[in-house]
């Protein structure tokens, strides 16, 4: 059987499994966890261990048709300004609960489009965060940037506040593909943005690309990748287009007849990966690439790569505190998500309540399964010996899943006393294999496809 037929038989094109940016995944969270748990977790933080802070800006000036992010279109700044006021309020609610001396090791602004903020709001928000969370000496500040929604003044304001990493959305450079996803973004504008970011001192630059978009062909994909390489990014994310019109209604604007089919998607991803490899990038996890020496590549090489809500990261802070509508915090005890819809989030915070509205308390077994899944997603290798050392006899709970994986995936994996390894030929199936350890897979939730 041809390899691609075997992958198909094993569910590569039909499985709907999570991307495991957390375990359990957000659809499993319930309202049994909320603001009281959030207060307890914040008060229990160890002041000597720095935290990561995430700020969510759910606004965009344009709403790209392909985008599955929870974000709201706006042509005026007034809702954005009012939202920044709510974020300041949320920071004030959190501040008195934090232990004295706690520091922030990382800050990330995501969205939506954080660069919808004009300089004055950039400074206001950054200062509000820093007033609550003093920074560590090696603090890092990363921002998601839409190259068509930023200018020199915004970049200067972000750099003044300490931005040293940036991630730009590209998706595809081909004009027909761009038109068919409702996102026009000339190469020149993108290049000018990259030059401004570099001049402002951004030392690590990521670019997001997407395969599986309407009208993408091998020629167009190769051309996009070539253009992307001329921008000289340090990292690349190559996401498979998640067509989920039942979640993201604007995707109904996309003509499904123009989407590449399963096999075409698979080849497009492989083609781009080959081009990145030939240009000297190391493959990281299931969908990232990084230049040798970049932090992500170093983390992958030394076994320190982690998975969080932004995807792959070299962030070692165990705690992530999220601010803004729908943001998810990760604490020692589990996950807590702020009210997902912006009006509900605003109502809670303006009413003087912490915004945590749902979540999940981690059992010891959840921690173990989460770590097992993270190991596979990051290293394609589940270190059984390491899990036994950390979780003791509980690690034996995974034996039935391991047996199921061996029975199902045969020579694509290798199992011994020390580890389960997904061999290079089996790596396209990583999400499906990882899902065998998921004891929470919720009934009736439709994730995006596995390929
Ligand atoms: C929150 S968006 C922020 C990007 C920024 N607003 C911009 O437009 O450049 C982050 C990334 O998610 C990815 N993304 C959004 N919708 C997607 C989808 N339906 N399938 C795959 N990736 C998607 C895109 O690559 C996008 O750059
Ligand atoms: S891709 Fe970026 S700009 Fe476009 S809708 Fe999504 S978040 Fe907004």
Coordinates of C-alpha atoms and ligand atoms in Angstrom, one line a residue:
X1 CA 0.0 0.0 0.0
X2 CA 1.3 3.5 -0.8
X3 CA 2.2 5.5 2.3
X4 CA -0.5 8.1 1.7
X5 CA -3.1 5.3 1.3
X6 CA -2.0 3.9 4.6
X7 CA -2.2 7.3 6.3
X8 CA -5.7 7.7 4.9
X9 CA -6.7 4.2 6.3
X10 CA -5.3 5.3 9.6
X11 CA -7.5 8.4 9.6
X12 CA -5.2 11.2 8.5
X13 CA -7.9 12.9 6.4
X14 CA -11.0 12.0 8.4
X15 CA -9.9 12.3 12.1
X16 CA -11.0 15.4 13.9
X17 CA -8.5 15.6 16.7
X18 CA -7.2 18.5 18.8
X19 CA -4.0 20.4 18.1
X20 CA -3.3 19.9 21.9
X21 CA -2.2 23.4 22.8
X22 CA -3.5 22.3 26.2
X23 CA -4.6 19.0 27.7
X24 CA -7.5 18.8 28.4
X25 CA -8.5 21.1 25.5
X26 CA -10.8 24.1 26.1
X27 CA -14.1 22.4 25.0
X28 CA -13.7 20.2 28.1
X29 CA -13.6 23.1 30.5
X30 CA -16.8 23.6 32.6
X31 CA -18.4 26.3 34.7
X32 CA -17.6 24.4 37.8
X33 CA -14.3 26.3 37.9
X34 CA -14.4 30.1 38.0
X35 CA -13.3 33.3 39.7
X36 CA -13.0 31.9 43.2
X37 CA -10.6 29.2 41.9
X38 CA -8.7 32.0 40.0
X39 CA -8.3 34.1 43.2
X40 CA -7.1 31.0 45.1
X41 CA -4.5 30.1 42.4
X42 CA -3.3 33.7 42.1
X43 CA -2.8 33.9 45.9
X44 CA -0.9 30.6 45.9
X45 CA 1.7 31.6 43.3
X46 CA 5.3 31.2 44.4
X47 CA 6.8 34.7 44.3
X48 CA 10.2 33.3 43.4
X49 CA 9.0 31.7 40.1
X50 CA 8.4 34.2 37.3
X51 CA 5.1 34.1 35.4
X52 CA 4.2 34.6 31.8
X53 CA 1.5 37.1 31.0
X54 CA -0.9 37.0 28.0
X55 CA -3.0 39.9 26.8
X56 CA -5.8 39.2 24.3
X57 CA -6.9 42.0 21.9
X58 CA -10.0 40.6 20.1
X59 CA -10.4 43.4 17.5
X60 CA -9.4 43.7 13.8
X61 CA -10.0 46.4 11.3
X62 CA -10.6 43.8 8.6
X63 CA -12.1 40.3 9.1
X64 CA -10.3 37.9 6.9
X65 CA -12.6 35.2 5.6
X66 CA -10.3 32.3 6.4
X67 CA -9.7 33.2 10.0
X68 CA -11.0 31.0 12.8
X69 CA -9.9 33.3 15.6
X70 CA -12.5 34.8 17.9
X71 CA -12.3 38.5 17.0
X72 CA -14.6 41.4 16.3
X73 CA -14.3 43.8 13.3
X74 CA -14.3 47.5 14.0
X75 CA -13.7 50.6 11.9
X76 CA -13.4 52.9 14.9
X77 CA -11.2 53.0 17.9
X78 CA -13.8 53.6 20.5
X79 CA -14.6 49.9 21.4
X80 CA -10.9 49.2 21.5
X81 CA -10.2 52.1 23.8
X82 CA -13.0 51.1 26.1
X83 CA -11.7 47.5 26.1
X84 CA -8.2 48.7 27.1
X85 CA -10.0 50.4 30.1
X86 CA -11.5 47.0 31.0
X87 CA -8.1 45.3 30.8
X88 CA -6.7 48.0 33.1
X89 CA -9.5 47.3 35.5
X90 CA -8.8 43.5 35.3
X91 CA -5.2 44.1 36.1
X92 CA -6.2 46.1 39.2
X93 CA -8.5 43.3 40.3
X94 CA -5.6 40.8 40.0
X95 CA -2.9 42.9 41.5
X96 CA -3.8 42.7 45.3
X97 CA -4.0 38.9 45.0
X98 CA -0.4 38.4 43.8
X99 CA 2.3 37.5 46.2
X100 CA 4.8 40.4 46.9
X101 CA 7.9 40.2 44.7
X102 CA 6.3 38.1 41.9
X103 CA 7.9 38.9 38.5
X104 CA 7.0 38.6 34.9
X105 CA 9.4 36.6 32.7
X106 CA 7.4 37.0 29.4
X107 CA 4.6 39.0 28.0
X108 CA 2.7 38.1 24.8
X109 CA 0.0 40.2 23.0
X110 CA -2.2 38.2 20.7
X111 CA -5.5 38.5 19.0
X112 CA -7.2 39.5 16.9
X113 CA -4.8 42.2 16.0
X114 CA -2.9 43.9 18.9
X115 CA -1.4 46.3 16.3
X116 CA -4.9 47.9 15.9
X117 CA -3.8 49.9 19.1
X118 CA -2.4 53.3 18.4
X119 CA 0.8 54.3 20.1
X120 CA -1.0 56.0 23.0
X121 CA -3.0 52.8 23.8
X122 CA 0.1 50.6 23.4
X123 CA 1.9 52.7 26.1
X124 CA -1.1 52.8 28.3
X125 CA -1.6 49.0 28.2
X126 CA 2.1 48.1 28.6
X127 CA 2.5 50.5 31.5
X128 CA -0.6 49.1 33.2
X129 CA 0.9 45.5 33.0
X130 CA 4.3 46.6 34.1
X131 CA 2.8 48.4 37.1
X132 CA 1.4 45.1 38.3
X133 CA 4.1 42.7 37.1
X134 CA 7.7 44.0 37.4
X135 CA 9.9 42.3 34.8
X136 CA 12.7 39.9 35.2
X137 CA 16.2 40.9 33.9
X138 CA 15.8 38.6 30.9
X139 CA 12.1 39.6 30.2
X140 CA 10.8 39.0 26.7
X141 CA 7.9 40.7 25.0
X142 CA 6.3 39.3 21.9
X143 CA 3.5 40.7 19.7
X144 CA 1.3 39.3 16.9
X145 CA 1.5 41.8 14.1
X146 CA -0.7 42.2 11.0
X147 CA 1.7 43.9 8.5
X148 CA -1.1 45.8 6.9
X149 CA -2.3 47.1 10.3
X150 CA 0.9 48.6 11.6
X151 CA 3.2 51.6 11.0
X152 CA 6.5 53.0 12.2
X153 CA 5.0 54.8 15.1
X154 CA 3.2 51.7 16.4
X155 CA 6.4 49.7 16.0
X156 CA 8.4 52.4 17.8
X157 CA 5.9 52.4 20.7
X158 CA 6.1 48.6 21.0
X159 CA 9.9 48.7 20.9
X160 CA 10.0 51.4 23.5
X161 CA 8.0 49.2 25.7
X162 CA 10.5 46.4 25.2
X163 CA 9.2 44.3 22.3
X164 CA 12.0 42.0 21.2
X165 CA 10.0 39.3 19.4
X166 CA 7.3 39.5 16.8
X167 CA 5.1 37.2 14.8
X168 CA 3.7 38.4 11.5
X169 CA 0.7 36.9 9.7
X170 CA 1.4 36.2 6.0
X171 CA -0.7 33.1 5.1
X172 CA 0.1 33.2 1.3
X173 CA 1.5 35.8 -1.1
X174 CA -0.4 34.8 -4.2
X175 CA -2.9 37.5 -5.2
X176 CA -5.6 35.0 -6.3
X177 CA -5.3 33.1 -3.0
X178 CA -5.3 36.3 -1.0
X179 CA -8.5 37.5 -2.9
X180 CA -10.2 34.2 -2.2
X181 CA -9.5 34.4 1.6
X182 CA -10.5 38.1 1.9
X183 CA -7.0 39.2 2.9
X184 CA -5.0 41.3 0.6
X185 CA -1.4 41.8 1.7
X186 CA 1.2 43.0 -0.8
X187 CA 4.8 41.6 -0.5
X188 CA 6.2 45.2 -0.4
X189 CA 4.1 46.1 2.6
X190 CA 5.1 43.0 4.4
X191 CA 8.8 43.6 3.6
X192 CA 8.6 47.2 4.8
X193 CA 7.0 45.9 8.1
X194 CA 9.8 43.4 8.5
X195 CA 12.5 46.1 7.9
X196 CA 10.9 48.4 10.5
X197 CA 10.7 45.5 13.0
X198 CA 14.3 44.6 12.5
X199 CA 15.4 48.3 12.7
X200 CA 13.4 48.5 16.0
X201 CA 15.5 45.7 17.5
X202 CA 13.3 42.7 17.1
X203 CA 15.7 39.8 17.3
X204 CA 13.3 36.9 16.8
X205 CA 10.8 37.1 14.0
X206 CA 8.1 34.5 13.2
X207 CA 6.0 34.3 10.1
X208 CA 2.7 32.4 9.9
X209 CA 1.8 30.6 6.7
X210 CA -1.2 28.4 5.9
X211 CA -1.5 25.5 3.5
X212 CA -4.8 24.1 2.2
X213 CA -6.1 27.6 1.2
X214 CA -8.4 28.1 -1.9
X215 CA -6.5 28.0 -5.2
X216 CA -3.2 27.0 -3.7
X217 CA -1.1 24.9 -6.1
X218 CA 2.4 23.6 -5.8
X219 CA 3.7 26.4 -8.0
X220 CA 1.9 29.1 -6.0
X221 CA 3.0 27.6 -2.7
X222 CA 6.6 27.3 -3.9
X223 CA 6.5 31.0 -4.9
X224 CA 5.1 32.1 -1.6
X225 CA 7.7 30.2 0.4
X226 CA 10.5 31.7 -1.8
X227 CA 9.2 35.2 -1.1
X228 CA 8.9 34.4 2.6
X229 CA 12.5 33.3 2.7
X230 CA 13.6 36.6 1.3
X231 CA 12.1 38.2 4.5
X232 CA 14.7 36.2 6.5
X233 CA 12.4 35.1 9.4
X234 CA 13.9 33.2 12.3
X235 CA 10.9 31.0 12.8
X236 CA 8.0 29.8 10.6
X237 CA 4.6 28.3 11.5
X238 CA 3.0 26.3 8.7
X239 CA -0.6 25.7 9.7
X240 CA -3.1 23.5 7.9
X241 CA -6.1 25.6 7.0
X242 CA -8.9 24.7 9.4
X243 CA -12.2 25.0 7.6
X244 CA -14.7 25.2 10.4
X245 CA -17.6 27.3 9.1
X246 CA -19.8 26.0 11.9
X247 CA -17.5 27.8 14.3
X248 CA -16.3 30.7 12.2
X249 CA -19.3 31.9 10.1
X250 CA -17.2 34.2 7.9
X251 CA -15.6 31.1 6.4
X252 CA -18.9 30.6 4.6
X253 CA -17.5 33.3 2.2
X254 CA -14.9 30.8 1.0
X255 CA -15.9 28.8 -2.0
X256 CA -15.3 25.2 -0.9
X257 CA -15.0 24.1 -4.5
X258 CA -11.7 26.0 -4.7
X259 CA -10.1 24.2 -1.7
X260 CA -7.3 21.7 -2.4
X261 CA -8.4 18.1 -1.7
X262 CA -6.9 15.9 1.0
X263 CA -4.0 14.7 -1.0
X264 CA -3.2 18.0 -2.5
X265 CA -3.1 19.5 1.0
X266 CA -0.7 16.8 2.1
X267 CA 1.6 17.4 -0.8
X268 CA 1.5 21.2 -0.3
X269 CA 2.6 20.9 3.3
X270 CA 5.4 18.5 2.3
X271 CA 6.6 20.8 -0.5
X272 CA 6.9 23.8 1.8
X273 CA 8.6 21.7 4.5
X274 CA 11.2 20.6 1.9
X275 CA 11.9 24.2 0.9
X276 CA 12.4 25.2 4.5
X277 CA 14.7 22.3 5.1
X278 CA 16.7 23.2 2.0
X279 CA 17.0 26.8 3.3
X280 CA 18.6 25.5 6.5
X281 CA 15.6 25.5 8.8
X282 CA 15.1 22.8 11.4
X283 CA 11.6 21.2 11.6
X284 CA 10.1 21.8 15.0
X285 CA 7.2 19.6 16.2
X286 CA 4.3 19.1 13.9
X287 CA 4.1 22.5 12.1
X288 CA 7.0 24.8 13.0
X289 CA 10.5 25.5 11.5
X290 CA 13.4 27.5 13.1
X291 CA 16.8 28.6 12.1
X292 CA 19.7 26.9 13.9
X293 CA 20.5 29.1 17.0
X294 CA 17.0 30.5 17.3
X295 CA 15.5 30.0 20.8
X296 CA 12.9 27.5 19.5
X297 CA 15.5 25.4 17.7
X298 CA 17.7 25.4 20.8
X299 CA 14.8 24.4 23.0
X300 CA 13.9 21.5 20.6
X301 CA 17.5 20.4 20.4
X302 CA 18.0 20.3 24.2
X303 CA 14.6 18.8 25.1
X304 CA 13.1 22.0 26.5
X305 CA 10.4 22.6 23.9
X306 CA 7.0 23.1 25.3
X307 CA 3.5 23.5 23.9
X308 CA 1.1 26.2 25.0
X309 CA -1.8 28.3 23.7
X310 CA 0.5 30.1 21.2
X311 CA 1.7 26.8 19.8
X312 CA 5.4 25.8 20.3
X313 CA 7.4 27.8 22.8
X314 CA 10.7 27.9 24.6
X315 CA 9.0 29.6 27.5
X316 CA 9.8 27.8 30.7
X317 CA 7.5 29.7 33.1
X318 CA 5.1 27.1 34.6
X319 CA 2.4 29.7 35.1
X320 CA 0.6 31.7 32.4
X321 CA -1.8 34.5 33.5
X322 CA -4.2 35.5 30.7
X323 CA -6.0 38.8 30.5
X324 CA -8.9 39.8 28.3
X325 CA -11.9 38.1 26.8
X326 CA -11.5 34.3 26.3
X327 CA -7.9 34.3 27.6
X328 CA -6.8 31.1 29.3
X329 CA -4.6 31.0 32.4
X330 CA -2.5 28.0 33.3
X331 CA -1.9 27.5 37.0
X332 CA -0.5 24.6 39.0
X333 CA -4.0 23.4 39.8
X334 CA -5.4 23.6 36.3
X335 CA -6.8 25.9 33.6
X336 CA -9.1 28.9 34.0
X337 CA -10.6 30.7 31.0
X338 CA -11.9 34.2 31.1
X339 CA -15.5 34.7 29.9
X340 CA -15.1 34.0 26.1
X341 CA -17.5 36.6 24.7
X342 CA -16.3 40.2 25.1
X343 CA -19.6 41.6 26.5
X344 CA -19.7 38.9 29.2
X345 CA -16.0 39.5 30.0
X346 CA -16.6 43.3 30.3
X347 CA -19.7 42.8 32.5
X348 CA -17.8 40.7 34.9
X349 CA -14.8 42.9 35.2
X350 CA -16.8 46.2 35.3
X351 CA -18.8 44.5 38.1
X352 CA -15.7 44.1 40.1
X353 CA -15.2 40.3 39.6
X354 CA -12.3 38.4 38.3
X355 CA -13.1 37.2 34.7
X356 CA -12.5 33.5 35.2
X357 CA -15.7 31.8 34.0
X358 CA -14.8 28.2 33.2
X359 CA -11.9 25.8 33.5
X360 CA -10.6 22.4 34.6
X361 CA -9.0 21.2 37.8
X362 CA -6.1 18.9 36.9
X363 CA -6.0 15.5 38.6
X364 CA -2.6 13.7 38.8
X365 CA -3.7 11.6 35.9
X366 CA -4.5 14.7 33.8
X367 CA -1.1 16.0 34.5
X368 CA 0.5 12.7 33.5
X369 CA -1.6 12.4 30.3
X370 CA -1.0 16.1 29.5
X371 CA 2.7 15.6 29.8
X372 CA 2.6 12.4 27.7
X373 CA 0.8 14.2 24.9
X374 CA 3.1 17.2 25.1
X375 CA 6.1 15.0 24.8
X376 CA 4.7 13.4 21.6
X377 CA 3.7 16.8 20.1
X378 CA 7.1 18.3 20.9
X379 CA 9.6 15.4 20.5
X380 CA 7.6 12.6 18.9
X381 CA 8.9 10.6 21.9
X382 CA 7.1 9.6 25.1
X383 CA 9.7 9.1 27.8
X384 CA 8.1 6.3 29.8
X385 CA 11.0 6.1 32.2
X386 CA 10.6 9.9 32.9
X387 CA 6.9 9.5 33.5
X388 CA 7.4 6.5 35.8
X389 CA 9.9 8.5 37.8
X390 CA 7.5 11.5 38.2
X391 CA 4.2 9.8 38.5
X392 CA 5.1 6.4 40.0
X393 CA 2.7 3.5 39.6
X394 CA 0.1 5.8 37.9
X395 CA 2.3 5.6 34.8
X396 CA 1.0 2.0 34.3
X397 CA -2.4 3.5 33.5
X398 CA -1.0 4.4 30.0
X399 CA -0.1 0.7 29.2
X400 CA -3.5 0.0 27.7
X401 CA -3.1 3.1 25.4
X402 CA 0.4 2.1 24.4
X403 CA -0.8 -1.4 23.5
X404 CA -3.6 0.1 21.4
X405 CA -1.0 2.4 19.6
X406 CA 1.2 -0.6 18.8
X407 CA -1.8 -2.6 17.5
X408 CA -3.0 0.4 15.4
X409 CA 0.2 2.0 14.1
X410 CA 2.6 -1.0 13.9
X411 CA 6.0 -0.1 12.3
X412 CA 5.3 3.6 12.3
X413 CA 6.1 3.6 16.1
X414 CA 8.6 1.9 18.3
X415 CA 8.0 0.9 21.9
X416 CA 10.4 -0.3 24.5
X417 CA 10.6 -0.1 28.3
X418 CA 12.1 3.4 28.1
X419 CA 10.0 5.1 25.5
X420 CA 7.4 5.2 22.8
X421 CA 8.8 6.8 19.7
X422 CA 6.8 8.0 16.6
X423 CA 9.3 7.1 13.8
X424 CA 9.9 9.7 11.0
X425 CA 7.5 7.9 8.6
X426 CA 4.7 8.1 11.2
X427 CA 5.0 11.7 12.2
X428 CA 2.1 13.1 10.0
X429 CA -0.1 11.0 12.3
X430 CA 1.3 12.6 15.6
X431 CA -2.0 14.3 16.6
X432 CA -4.0 11.1 16.0
X433 CA -1.4 9.0 18.0
X434 CA -1.4 11.6 20.8
X435 CA -5.2 11.6 21.0
X436 CA -5.0 7.9 22.1
X437 CA -3.9 9.3 25.5
X438 CA -6.8 11.7 25.7
X439 CA -9.1 10.5 28.4
X440 CA -11.4 13.6 28.0
X441 CA -12.2 13.6 24.3
X442 CA -15.6 15.3 24.5
X443 CA -18.6 13.8 22.8
X444 CA -20.0 15.8 19.9
X445 CA -17.1 18.4 19.6
X446 CA -15.9 18.8 16.1
X447 CA -12.2 19.7 16.0
X448 CA -10.4 20.7 12.8
X449 CA -8.9 17.9 10.7
X450 CA -5.8 16.1 11.7
X451 CA -3.8 16.9 8.5
Ligands
LIG1 C1 -4.7 35.4 15.7 S1 -4.1 35.4 14.1 C2 -3.2 36.9 14.3 C3 -2.6 37.3 13.1 C4 -2.7 38.8 12.8 N1 -4.0 39.3 13.2 C5 -2.7 38.9 11.3 O1 -3.7 38.9 10.7 O2 -1.5 38.9 10.8 C6 -2.8 34.1 14.2 C7 -2.7 33.1 13.1 O3 -3.7 32.1 13.2 C8 -3.7 31.5 11.9 N2 -5.1 31.1 11.5 C9 -6.2 31.8 11.7 N3 -7.2 31.2 11.2 C10 -6.8 30.0 10.8 C11 -7.4 28.9 10.2 N4 -8.7 28.9 9.9 N5 -6.7 27.8 9.8 C12 -5.4 27.8 10.1 N6 -4.7 28.8 10.7 C13 -5.4 29.9 11.0 C14 -3.1 32.4 10.9 O4 -1.9 31.9 10.4 C15 -2.9 33.7 11.7 O5 -1.7 34.4 11.3
LIG2 S1 -6.1 36.8 10.3 FE1 -5.6 38.5 11.8 S2 -6.5 40.3 10.8 FE2 -7.4 38.6 9.8 S3 -9.3 38.3 11.0 FE3 -7.8 36.9 11.8 S4 -6.9 38.0 13.5 FE4 -8.0 39.5 12.3

